[in-house]
Coordinates of C-alpha atoms in Angstrom, one line a residue:
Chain Y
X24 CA 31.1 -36.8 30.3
X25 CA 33.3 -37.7 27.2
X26 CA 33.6 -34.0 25.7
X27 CA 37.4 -33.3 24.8
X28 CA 37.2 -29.8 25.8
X29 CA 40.4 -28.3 24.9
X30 CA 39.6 -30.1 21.1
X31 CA 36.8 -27.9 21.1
X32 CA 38.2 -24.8 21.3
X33 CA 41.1 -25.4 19.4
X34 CA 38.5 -26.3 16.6
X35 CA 36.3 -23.2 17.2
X36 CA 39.4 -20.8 16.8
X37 CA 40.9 -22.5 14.3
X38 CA 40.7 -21.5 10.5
X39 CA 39.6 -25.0 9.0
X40 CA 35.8 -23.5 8.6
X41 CA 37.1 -19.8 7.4
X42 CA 36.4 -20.6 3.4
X43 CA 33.4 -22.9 3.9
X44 CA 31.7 -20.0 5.8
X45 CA 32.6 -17.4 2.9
X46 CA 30.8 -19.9 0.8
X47 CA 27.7 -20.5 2.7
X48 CA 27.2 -16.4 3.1
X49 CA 27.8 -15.5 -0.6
X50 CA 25.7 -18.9 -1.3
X51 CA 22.5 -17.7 1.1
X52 CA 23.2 -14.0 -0.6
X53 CA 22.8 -14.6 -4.4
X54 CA 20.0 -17.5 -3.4
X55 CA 17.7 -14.9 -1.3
X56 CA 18.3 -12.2 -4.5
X57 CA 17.3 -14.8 -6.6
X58 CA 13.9 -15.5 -4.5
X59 CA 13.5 -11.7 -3.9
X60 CA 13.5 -10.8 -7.4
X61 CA 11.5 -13.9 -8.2
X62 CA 9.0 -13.1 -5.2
X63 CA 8.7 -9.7 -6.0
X64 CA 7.6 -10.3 -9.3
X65 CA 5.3 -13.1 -8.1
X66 CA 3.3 -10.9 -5.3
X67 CA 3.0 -7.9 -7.8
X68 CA 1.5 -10.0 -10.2
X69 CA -0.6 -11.8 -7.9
X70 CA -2.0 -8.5 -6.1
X71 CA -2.3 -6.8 -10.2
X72 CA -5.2 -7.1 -11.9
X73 CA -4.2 -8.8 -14.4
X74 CA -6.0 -12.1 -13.2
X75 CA -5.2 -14.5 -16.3
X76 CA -1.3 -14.2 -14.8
X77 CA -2.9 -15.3 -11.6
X78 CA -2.7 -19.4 -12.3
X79 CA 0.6 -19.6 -13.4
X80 CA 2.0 -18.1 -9.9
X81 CA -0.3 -20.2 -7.9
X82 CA 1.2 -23.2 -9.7
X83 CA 4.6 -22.2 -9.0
X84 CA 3.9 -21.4 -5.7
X85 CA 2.2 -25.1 -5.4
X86 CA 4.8 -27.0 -7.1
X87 CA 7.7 -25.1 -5.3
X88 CA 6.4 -25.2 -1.9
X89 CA 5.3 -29.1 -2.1
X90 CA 8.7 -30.5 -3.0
X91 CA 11.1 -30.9 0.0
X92 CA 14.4 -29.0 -0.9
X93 CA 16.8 -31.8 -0.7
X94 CA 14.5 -33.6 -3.8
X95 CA 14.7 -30.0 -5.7
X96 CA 18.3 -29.6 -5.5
X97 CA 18.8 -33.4 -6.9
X98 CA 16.8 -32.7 -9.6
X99 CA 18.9 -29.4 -10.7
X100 CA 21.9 -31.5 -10.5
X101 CA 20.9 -35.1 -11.5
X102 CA 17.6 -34.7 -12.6
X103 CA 18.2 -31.6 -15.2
X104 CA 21.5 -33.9 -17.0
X105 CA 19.1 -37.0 -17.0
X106 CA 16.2 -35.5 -18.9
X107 CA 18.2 -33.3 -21.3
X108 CA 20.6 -36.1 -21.8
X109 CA 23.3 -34.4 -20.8
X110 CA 23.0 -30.9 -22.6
X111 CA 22.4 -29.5 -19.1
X112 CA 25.0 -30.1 -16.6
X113 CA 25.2 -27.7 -14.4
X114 CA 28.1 -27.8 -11.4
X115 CA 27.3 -28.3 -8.1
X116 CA 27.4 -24.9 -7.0
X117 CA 25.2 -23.2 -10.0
X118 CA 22.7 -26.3 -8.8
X119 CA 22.5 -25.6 -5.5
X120 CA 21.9 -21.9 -5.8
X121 CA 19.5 -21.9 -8.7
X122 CA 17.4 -25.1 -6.2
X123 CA 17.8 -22.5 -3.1
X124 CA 17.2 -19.6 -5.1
X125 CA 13.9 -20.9 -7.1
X126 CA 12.8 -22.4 -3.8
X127 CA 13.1 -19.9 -2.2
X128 CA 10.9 -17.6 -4.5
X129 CA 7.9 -19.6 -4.1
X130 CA 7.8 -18.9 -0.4
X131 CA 8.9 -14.8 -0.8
X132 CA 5.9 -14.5 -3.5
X133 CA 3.4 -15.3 -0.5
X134 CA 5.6 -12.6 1.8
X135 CA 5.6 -10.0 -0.5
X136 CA 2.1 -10.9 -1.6
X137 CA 0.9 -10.6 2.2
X138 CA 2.9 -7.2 2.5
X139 CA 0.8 -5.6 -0.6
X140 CA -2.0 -6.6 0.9
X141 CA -1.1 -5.9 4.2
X142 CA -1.1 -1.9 2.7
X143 CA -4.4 0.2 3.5
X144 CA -7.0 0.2 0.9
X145 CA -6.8 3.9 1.4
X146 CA -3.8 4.3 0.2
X147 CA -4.8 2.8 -3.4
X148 CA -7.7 5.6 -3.2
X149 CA -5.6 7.9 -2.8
X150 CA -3.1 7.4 -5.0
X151 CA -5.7 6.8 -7.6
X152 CA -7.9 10.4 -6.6
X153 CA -4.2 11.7 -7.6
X154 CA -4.3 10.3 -10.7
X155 CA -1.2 8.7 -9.9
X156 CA -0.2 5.4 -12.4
X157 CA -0.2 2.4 -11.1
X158 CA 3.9 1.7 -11.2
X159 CA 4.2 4.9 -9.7
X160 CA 1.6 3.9 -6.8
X161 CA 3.3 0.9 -6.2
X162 CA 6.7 2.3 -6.4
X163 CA 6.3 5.0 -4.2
X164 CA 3.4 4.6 -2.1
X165 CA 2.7 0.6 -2.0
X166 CA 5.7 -1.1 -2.0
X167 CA 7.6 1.3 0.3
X168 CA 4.8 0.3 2.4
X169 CA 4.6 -3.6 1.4
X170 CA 8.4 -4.1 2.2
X171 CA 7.8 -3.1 5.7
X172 CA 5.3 -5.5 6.7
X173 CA 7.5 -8.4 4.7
X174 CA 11.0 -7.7 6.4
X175 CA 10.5 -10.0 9.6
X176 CA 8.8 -13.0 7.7
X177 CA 11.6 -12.5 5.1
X178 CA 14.3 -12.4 8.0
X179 CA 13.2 -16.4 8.8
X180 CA 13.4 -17.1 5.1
X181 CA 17.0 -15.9 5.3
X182 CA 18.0 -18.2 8.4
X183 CA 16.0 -21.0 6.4
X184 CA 18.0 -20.4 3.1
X185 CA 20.7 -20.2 5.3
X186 CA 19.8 -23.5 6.8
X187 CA 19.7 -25.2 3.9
X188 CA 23.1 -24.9 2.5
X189 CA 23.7 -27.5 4.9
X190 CA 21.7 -29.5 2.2
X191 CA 24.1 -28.9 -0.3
X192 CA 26.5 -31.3 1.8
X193 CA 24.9 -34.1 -0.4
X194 CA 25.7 -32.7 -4.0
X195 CA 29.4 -32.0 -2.6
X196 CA 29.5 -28.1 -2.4
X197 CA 32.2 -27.7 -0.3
X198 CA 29.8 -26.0 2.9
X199 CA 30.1 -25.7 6.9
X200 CA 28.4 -29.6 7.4
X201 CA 30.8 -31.4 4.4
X202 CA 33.6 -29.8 6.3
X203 CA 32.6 -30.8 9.4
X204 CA 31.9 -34.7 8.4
X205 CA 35.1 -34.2 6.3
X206 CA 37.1 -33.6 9.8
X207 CA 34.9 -36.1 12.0
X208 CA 34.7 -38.8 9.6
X209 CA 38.4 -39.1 10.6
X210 CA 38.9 -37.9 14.3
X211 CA 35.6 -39.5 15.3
X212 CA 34.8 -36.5 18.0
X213 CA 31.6 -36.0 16.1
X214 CA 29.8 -33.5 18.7
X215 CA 32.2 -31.8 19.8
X216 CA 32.4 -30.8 16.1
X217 CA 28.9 -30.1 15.4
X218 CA 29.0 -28.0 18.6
X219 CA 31.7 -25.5 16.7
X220 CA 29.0 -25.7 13.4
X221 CA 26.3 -24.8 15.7
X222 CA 28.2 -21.6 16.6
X223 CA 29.4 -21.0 13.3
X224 CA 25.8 -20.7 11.9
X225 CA 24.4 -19.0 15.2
X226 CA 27.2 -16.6 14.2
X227 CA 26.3 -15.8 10.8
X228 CA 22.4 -15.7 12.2
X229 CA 22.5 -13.2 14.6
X230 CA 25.2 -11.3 11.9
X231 CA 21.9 -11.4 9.9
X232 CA 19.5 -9.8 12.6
X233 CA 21.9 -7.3 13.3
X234 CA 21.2 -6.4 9.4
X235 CA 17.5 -6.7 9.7
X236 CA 17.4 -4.2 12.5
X237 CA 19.0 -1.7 10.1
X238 CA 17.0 -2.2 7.8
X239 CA 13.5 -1.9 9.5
X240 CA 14.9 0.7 11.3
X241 CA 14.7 2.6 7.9
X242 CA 11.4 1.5 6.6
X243 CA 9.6 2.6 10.0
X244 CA 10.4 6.2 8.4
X245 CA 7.6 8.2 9.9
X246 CA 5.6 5.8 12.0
X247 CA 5.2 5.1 15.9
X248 CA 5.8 2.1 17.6
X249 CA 3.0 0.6 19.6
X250 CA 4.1 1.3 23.1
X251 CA 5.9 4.8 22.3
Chain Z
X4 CA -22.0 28.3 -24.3
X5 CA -18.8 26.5 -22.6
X6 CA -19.3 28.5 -19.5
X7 CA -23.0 26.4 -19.7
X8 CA -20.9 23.1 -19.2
X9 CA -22.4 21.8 -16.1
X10 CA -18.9 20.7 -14.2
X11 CA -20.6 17.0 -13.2
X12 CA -23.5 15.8 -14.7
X13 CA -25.7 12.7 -13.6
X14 CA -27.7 11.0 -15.9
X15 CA -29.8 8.1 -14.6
X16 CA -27.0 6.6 -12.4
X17 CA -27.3 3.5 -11.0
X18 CA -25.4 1.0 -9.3
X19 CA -25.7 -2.4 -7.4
X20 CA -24.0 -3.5 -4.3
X21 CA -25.0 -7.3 -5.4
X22 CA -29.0 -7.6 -4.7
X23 CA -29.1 -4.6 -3.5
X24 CA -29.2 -1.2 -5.3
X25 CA -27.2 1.7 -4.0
X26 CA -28.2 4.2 -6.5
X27 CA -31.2 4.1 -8.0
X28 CA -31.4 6.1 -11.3
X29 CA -30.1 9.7 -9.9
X30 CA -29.8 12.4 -12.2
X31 CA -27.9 15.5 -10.7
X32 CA -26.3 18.5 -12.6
X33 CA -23.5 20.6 -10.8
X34 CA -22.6 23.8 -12.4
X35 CA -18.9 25.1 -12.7
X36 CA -18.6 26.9 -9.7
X37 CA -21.4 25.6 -7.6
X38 CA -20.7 24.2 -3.7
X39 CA -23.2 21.4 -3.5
X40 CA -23.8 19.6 -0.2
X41 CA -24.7 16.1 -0.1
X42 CA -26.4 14.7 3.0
X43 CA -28.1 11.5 3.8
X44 CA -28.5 8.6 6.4
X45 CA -25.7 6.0 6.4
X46 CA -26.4 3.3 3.6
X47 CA -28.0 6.2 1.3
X48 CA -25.7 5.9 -1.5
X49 CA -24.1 9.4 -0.6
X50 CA -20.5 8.2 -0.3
X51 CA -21.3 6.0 -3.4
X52 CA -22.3 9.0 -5.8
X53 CA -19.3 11.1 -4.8
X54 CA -16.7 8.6 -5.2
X55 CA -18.4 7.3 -9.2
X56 CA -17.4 10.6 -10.5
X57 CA -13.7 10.1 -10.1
X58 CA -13.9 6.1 -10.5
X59 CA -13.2 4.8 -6.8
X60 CA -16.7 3.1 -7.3
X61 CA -17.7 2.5 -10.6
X62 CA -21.7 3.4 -11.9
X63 CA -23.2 0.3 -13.6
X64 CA -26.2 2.1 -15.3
X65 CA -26.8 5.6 -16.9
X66 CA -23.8 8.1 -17.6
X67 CA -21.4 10.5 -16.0
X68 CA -19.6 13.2 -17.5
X69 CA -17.3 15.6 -15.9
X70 CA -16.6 19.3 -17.9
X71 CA -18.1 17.6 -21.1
X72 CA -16.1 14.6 -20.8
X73 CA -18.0 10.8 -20.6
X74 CA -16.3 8.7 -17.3
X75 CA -15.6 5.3 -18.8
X76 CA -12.3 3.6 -18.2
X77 CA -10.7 5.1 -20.7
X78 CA -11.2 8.8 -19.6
X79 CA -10.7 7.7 -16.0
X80 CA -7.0 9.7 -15.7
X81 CA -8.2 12.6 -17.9
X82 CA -11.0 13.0 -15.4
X83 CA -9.0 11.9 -12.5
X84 CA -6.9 15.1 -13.0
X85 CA -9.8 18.0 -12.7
X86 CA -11.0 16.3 -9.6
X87 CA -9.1 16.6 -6.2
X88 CA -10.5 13.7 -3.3
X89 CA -10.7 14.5 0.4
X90 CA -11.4 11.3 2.6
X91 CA -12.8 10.8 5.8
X92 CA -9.5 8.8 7.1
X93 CA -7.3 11.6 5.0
X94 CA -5.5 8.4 3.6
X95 CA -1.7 10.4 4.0
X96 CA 1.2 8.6 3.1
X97 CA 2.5 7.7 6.5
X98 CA 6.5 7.2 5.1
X99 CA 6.6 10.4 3.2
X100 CA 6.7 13.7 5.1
X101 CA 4.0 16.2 4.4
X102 CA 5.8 18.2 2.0
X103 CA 6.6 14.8 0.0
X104 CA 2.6 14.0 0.4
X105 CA 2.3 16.8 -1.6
X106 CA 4.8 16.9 -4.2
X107 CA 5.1 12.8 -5.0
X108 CA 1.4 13.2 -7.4
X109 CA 2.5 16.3 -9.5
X110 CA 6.2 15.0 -9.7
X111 CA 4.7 11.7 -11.1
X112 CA 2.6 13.8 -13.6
X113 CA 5.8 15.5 -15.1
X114 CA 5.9 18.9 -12.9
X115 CA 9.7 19.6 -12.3
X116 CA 10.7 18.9 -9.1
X117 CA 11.1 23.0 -8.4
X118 CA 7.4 23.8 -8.8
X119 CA 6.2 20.9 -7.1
X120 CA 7.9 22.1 -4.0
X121 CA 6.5 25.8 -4.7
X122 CA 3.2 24.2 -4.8
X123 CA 3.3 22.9 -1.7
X124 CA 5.0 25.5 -0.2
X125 CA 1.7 27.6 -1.5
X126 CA -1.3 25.2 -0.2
X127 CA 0.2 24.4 2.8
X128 CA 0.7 28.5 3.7
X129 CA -3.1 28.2 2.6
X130 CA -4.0 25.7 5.1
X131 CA -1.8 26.9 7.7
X132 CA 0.5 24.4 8.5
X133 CA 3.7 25.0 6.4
X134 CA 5.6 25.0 9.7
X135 CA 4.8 21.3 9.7
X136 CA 6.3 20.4 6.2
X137 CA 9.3 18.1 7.0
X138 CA 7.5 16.5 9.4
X139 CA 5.5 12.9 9.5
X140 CA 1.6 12.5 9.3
X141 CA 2.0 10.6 12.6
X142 CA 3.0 13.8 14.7
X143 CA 0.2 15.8 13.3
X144 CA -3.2 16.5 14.9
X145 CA -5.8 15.0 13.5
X146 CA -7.0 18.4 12.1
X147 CA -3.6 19.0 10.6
X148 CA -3.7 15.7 9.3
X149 CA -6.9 16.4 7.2
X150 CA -5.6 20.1 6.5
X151 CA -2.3 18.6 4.7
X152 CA -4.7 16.0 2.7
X153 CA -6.4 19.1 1.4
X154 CA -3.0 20.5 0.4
X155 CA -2.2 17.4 -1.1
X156 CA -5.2 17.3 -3.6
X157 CA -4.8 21.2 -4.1
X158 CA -1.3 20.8 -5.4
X159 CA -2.6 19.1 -8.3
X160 CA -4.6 22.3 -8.9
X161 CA -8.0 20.1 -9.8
X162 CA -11.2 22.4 -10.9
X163 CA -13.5 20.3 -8.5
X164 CA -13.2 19.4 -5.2
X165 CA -15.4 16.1 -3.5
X166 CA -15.3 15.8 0.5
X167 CA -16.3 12.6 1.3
X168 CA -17.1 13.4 5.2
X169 CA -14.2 15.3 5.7
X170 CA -14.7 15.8 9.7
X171 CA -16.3 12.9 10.8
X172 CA -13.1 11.5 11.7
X173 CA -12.1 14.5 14.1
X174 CA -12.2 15.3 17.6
X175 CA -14.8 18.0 17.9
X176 CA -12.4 20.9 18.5
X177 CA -10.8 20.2 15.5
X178 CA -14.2 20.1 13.4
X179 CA -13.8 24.0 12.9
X180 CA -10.4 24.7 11.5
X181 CA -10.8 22.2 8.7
X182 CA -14.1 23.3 7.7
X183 CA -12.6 27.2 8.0
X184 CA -10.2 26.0 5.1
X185 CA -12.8 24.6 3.3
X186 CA -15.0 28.1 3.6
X187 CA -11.4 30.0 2.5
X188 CA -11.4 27.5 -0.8
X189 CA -15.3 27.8 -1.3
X190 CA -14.5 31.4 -1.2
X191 CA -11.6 31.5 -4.4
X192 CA -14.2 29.7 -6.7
X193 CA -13.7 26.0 -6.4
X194 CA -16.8 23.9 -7.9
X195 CA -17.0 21.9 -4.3
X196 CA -19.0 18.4 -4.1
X197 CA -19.3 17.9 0.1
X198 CA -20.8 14.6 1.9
X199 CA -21.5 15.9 5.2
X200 CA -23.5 16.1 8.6
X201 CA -22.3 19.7 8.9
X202 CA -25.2 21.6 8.6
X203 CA -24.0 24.8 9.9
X204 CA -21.0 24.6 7.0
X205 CA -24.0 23.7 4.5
X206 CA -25.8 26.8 5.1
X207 CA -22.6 28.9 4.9
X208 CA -21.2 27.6 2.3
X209 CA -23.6 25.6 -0.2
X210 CA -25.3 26.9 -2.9
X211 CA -27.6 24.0 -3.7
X212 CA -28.1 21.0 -0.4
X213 CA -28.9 17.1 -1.8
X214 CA -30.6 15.0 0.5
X215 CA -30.6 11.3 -0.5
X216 CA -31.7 8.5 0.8
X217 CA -32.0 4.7 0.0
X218 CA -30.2 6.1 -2.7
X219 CA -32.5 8.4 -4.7
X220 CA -32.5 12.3 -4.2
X221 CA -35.4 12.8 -1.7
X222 CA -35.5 16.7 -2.0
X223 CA -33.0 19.2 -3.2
X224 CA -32.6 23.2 -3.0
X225 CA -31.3 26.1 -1.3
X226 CA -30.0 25.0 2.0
X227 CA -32.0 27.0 3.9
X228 CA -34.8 26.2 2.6
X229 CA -34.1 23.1 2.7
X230 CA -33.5 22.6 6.4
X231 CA -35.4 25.0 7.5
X232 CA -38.9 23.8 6.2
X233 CA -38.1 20.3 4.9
X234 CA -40.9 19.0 2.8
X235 CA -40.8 15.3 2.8
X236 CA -41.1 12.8 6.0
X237 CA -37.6 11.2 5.6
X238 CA -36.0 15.1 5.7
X239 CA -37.8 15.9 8.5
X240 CA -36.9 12.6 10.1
X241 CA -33.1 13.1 9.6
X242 CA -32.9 16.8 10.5
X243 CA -34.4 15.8 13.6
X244 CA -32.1 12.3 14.5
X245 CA -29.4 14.8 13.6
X246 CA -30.4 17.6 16.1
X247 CA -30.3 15.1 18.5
X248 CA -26.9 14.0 18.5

């Protein structure tokens, strides 16, 4: 077996991946708010009755879904300075998070529409028997309720967000994969590399679930799990 | 002349479930004041009638008014205020403790904070289970459970009460101490609409029984006499399935 060992673990300790991490955590962070806020607007709107808003989501949703990632992020960058001739030109950075971000709300509007909907029926009745608004019902009775069924789907939409920085690599945002080909592309030990990336991001994961418990933790507020 | 005001008035109601036609033309006044039971065979349009006058189903044909007022959509949350809802699944806010069941409506109808909690502090001493107010629907019985609903829709002090089969969801034992709290409020002067099986709580309580069925009122009067000497084949039918089980 050709793996250089003692290279490895040099490499995992070292601090050549320290910024490139930062920047792949604060990159997933501001993309998932992006396609929270986006998705939470999206689901509300789909589950409202206001049904002549209904289209344009479903378009969105469509158009967003269909489009491989890597293609969406080319277009913010390239695609965006061709068509506008220029006006547009955003850096690679602003590309990549407004491509992850607006990606990624197409996918949360489906989570957070499945969580609405996942709510009782009953609950709507009673809410309504109160004569309480509809904000207010969704506020305090629906989306309280909503956000609980939508934390675990939403979880793997953080890994995948999280995932796809590594696409970035390919409009030059300095991320964990550039670095990686950057050290590589001159040492030639390419798995023994990847190896310490595969950590890195299984690192940053299972930060993330460690989150995600906490937080579901406090949205069971009240209930029973099934084998109490 | 106002005290004249029936609370709920039917007038020709109607209402289709596609093809098929749940209520068929009812007209049905309920005075201020007045317990009124509402019985029937599953499928008669009992449930239906009950849940039109506060706008959880929506009557296609004919009118509804409640205190003088006509239930379209834009009266719905004028009505929606005067009229408190019991359910047969109580329908509890499982995330909010009981106490917060019963303040989160009045607090999002304006009442400070402070006398939403004195409300519920007051119904739920009336129901008997104020001991239980920090805690979660989930740890309740399922007669507490429906108890706390009914503080719930008291603290938003309605003038009429509907049950829509209020202990058909409980374990026998529990049957009595939710319809003992619904004899205390009967009691204080509440205009009370009840879907029920209960016959025994009928007779007690009602002032007027409805039988419908295939969604037109069959026969309607005093409960007594009502089920005591039923006139009509479809009464005597369903007192007698109802006996039985």
């Amino acid at each position: 077996m050709h793996f250089d060992v003692a290279y490895f673990v040099e490499l995992l300790f070292s601090t050549k991946f320290l910024s490139a991490v930062w920047s792949v955590v604060w990159i997933t962070i501001i993309s998932m708010m992006i396609g929270v806020i986006i998705g939470t607007i999206g689901g509300i709107v789909l589950t409202s009755p206001l049904p002549w808003l209904h289209p344009f989501v479903r378009g969105y949703v469509a158009v967003y879904r269909g489009i491989p990632v890597l293609v969406q992020i080319v277009f913010w960058y390239n695609g965006l300075a061709a068509i506008t001739g220029g006006a547009i030109n955003l850096p690679a950075i602003a590309a990549g998070i407004l491509a992850l971000g607006v990606n990624e709300g197409a996918y949360m509007t489906e989570i957070v529409r499945s969580g609405i909907t996942a709510v009782d029926r009953g609950q709507r009745e009673a809410s309504q028997a109160l004569d309480m608004s509809y904000w207010a019902m969704m506020r305090k009775i629906v989306l309280p309720q909503a956000i609980r069924v939508a934390i675990p789907p939403t979880g793997n939409e953080v890994i995948n967000v999280l995932k796809n920085t590594t696409l970035l690599f390919l409009i030059a945002v300095p991320e964990i994969f550039g670095t990686a080909v950057n050290i590589y592309s001159q040492n030639f030990k390419y798995f023994e590399v990847l190896c310490v990336v595969a950590i890195w991001y299984i690192l940053i994961a299972g930060c993330y679930a460690l989150i995600q418990a906490a937080i579901e933790k406090k949205f069971n507020r009240g209930r029973k799990t099934l084998f109490a | 002349m106002m005290s004249q005001l029936p609370a709920i008035q039917f007038d020709k109601v109607s209402k289709w479930y596609g093809s098929h036609q749940v209520l068929r033309s009812i007209c049905l006044d309920i005075k201020k004041n007045e317990k009124i039971v509402i019985c029937g065979p599953s499928g008669s349009g009992k449930s239906t009638l009950i849940r039109c006058v506060n706008w959880l189903e929506r009557h296609e044909a004919g009118d509804i008014s409640v205190n003088g007022v006509g239930l379209n959509r834009n009266t719905v949350n004028l009505v929606r205020r005067d009229i408190g809802m019991v359910f047969q699944s109580f329908n509890l806010f499982p995330h909010l403790t009981i106490e917060e069941n019963c303040t989160v409506a009045p607090v999002s109808a304006g009442i400070p904070r402070g006398e939403a909690r004195e409300r519920a502090d007051r119904y739920l001493k009336r129901v008997h289970i104020e001991g239980h107010a920090r805690k979660f629907p989930s740890e309740l019985s399922g007669g507490q459970q429906q108890r706390a609903a009914i503080a719930r829709a008291l603290c938003m002090e309605p003038k009429i009460m509907l049950f829509d089969e209020p202990t058909s969801a409980l374990d026998p034992e529990m049957v009595q101490e939710v319809l003992d709290t619904m004899i205390g409020l009967a009691e204080v002067g509440m205009t009370m609409i009840c879907v029920t099986h209960e016959i025994g709580f009928a007779r007690r309580v009602a002032d007027r029984a409805v039988f419908i069925d295939g969604g037109e009122i069959v026969e309607e009067g005093a409960p007594g006499d009502l089920f005591e000497a039923p006139r009509t084949r479809r009464l005597k039918d369903f007192l007698r399935h109802i006996s039985k089980s």
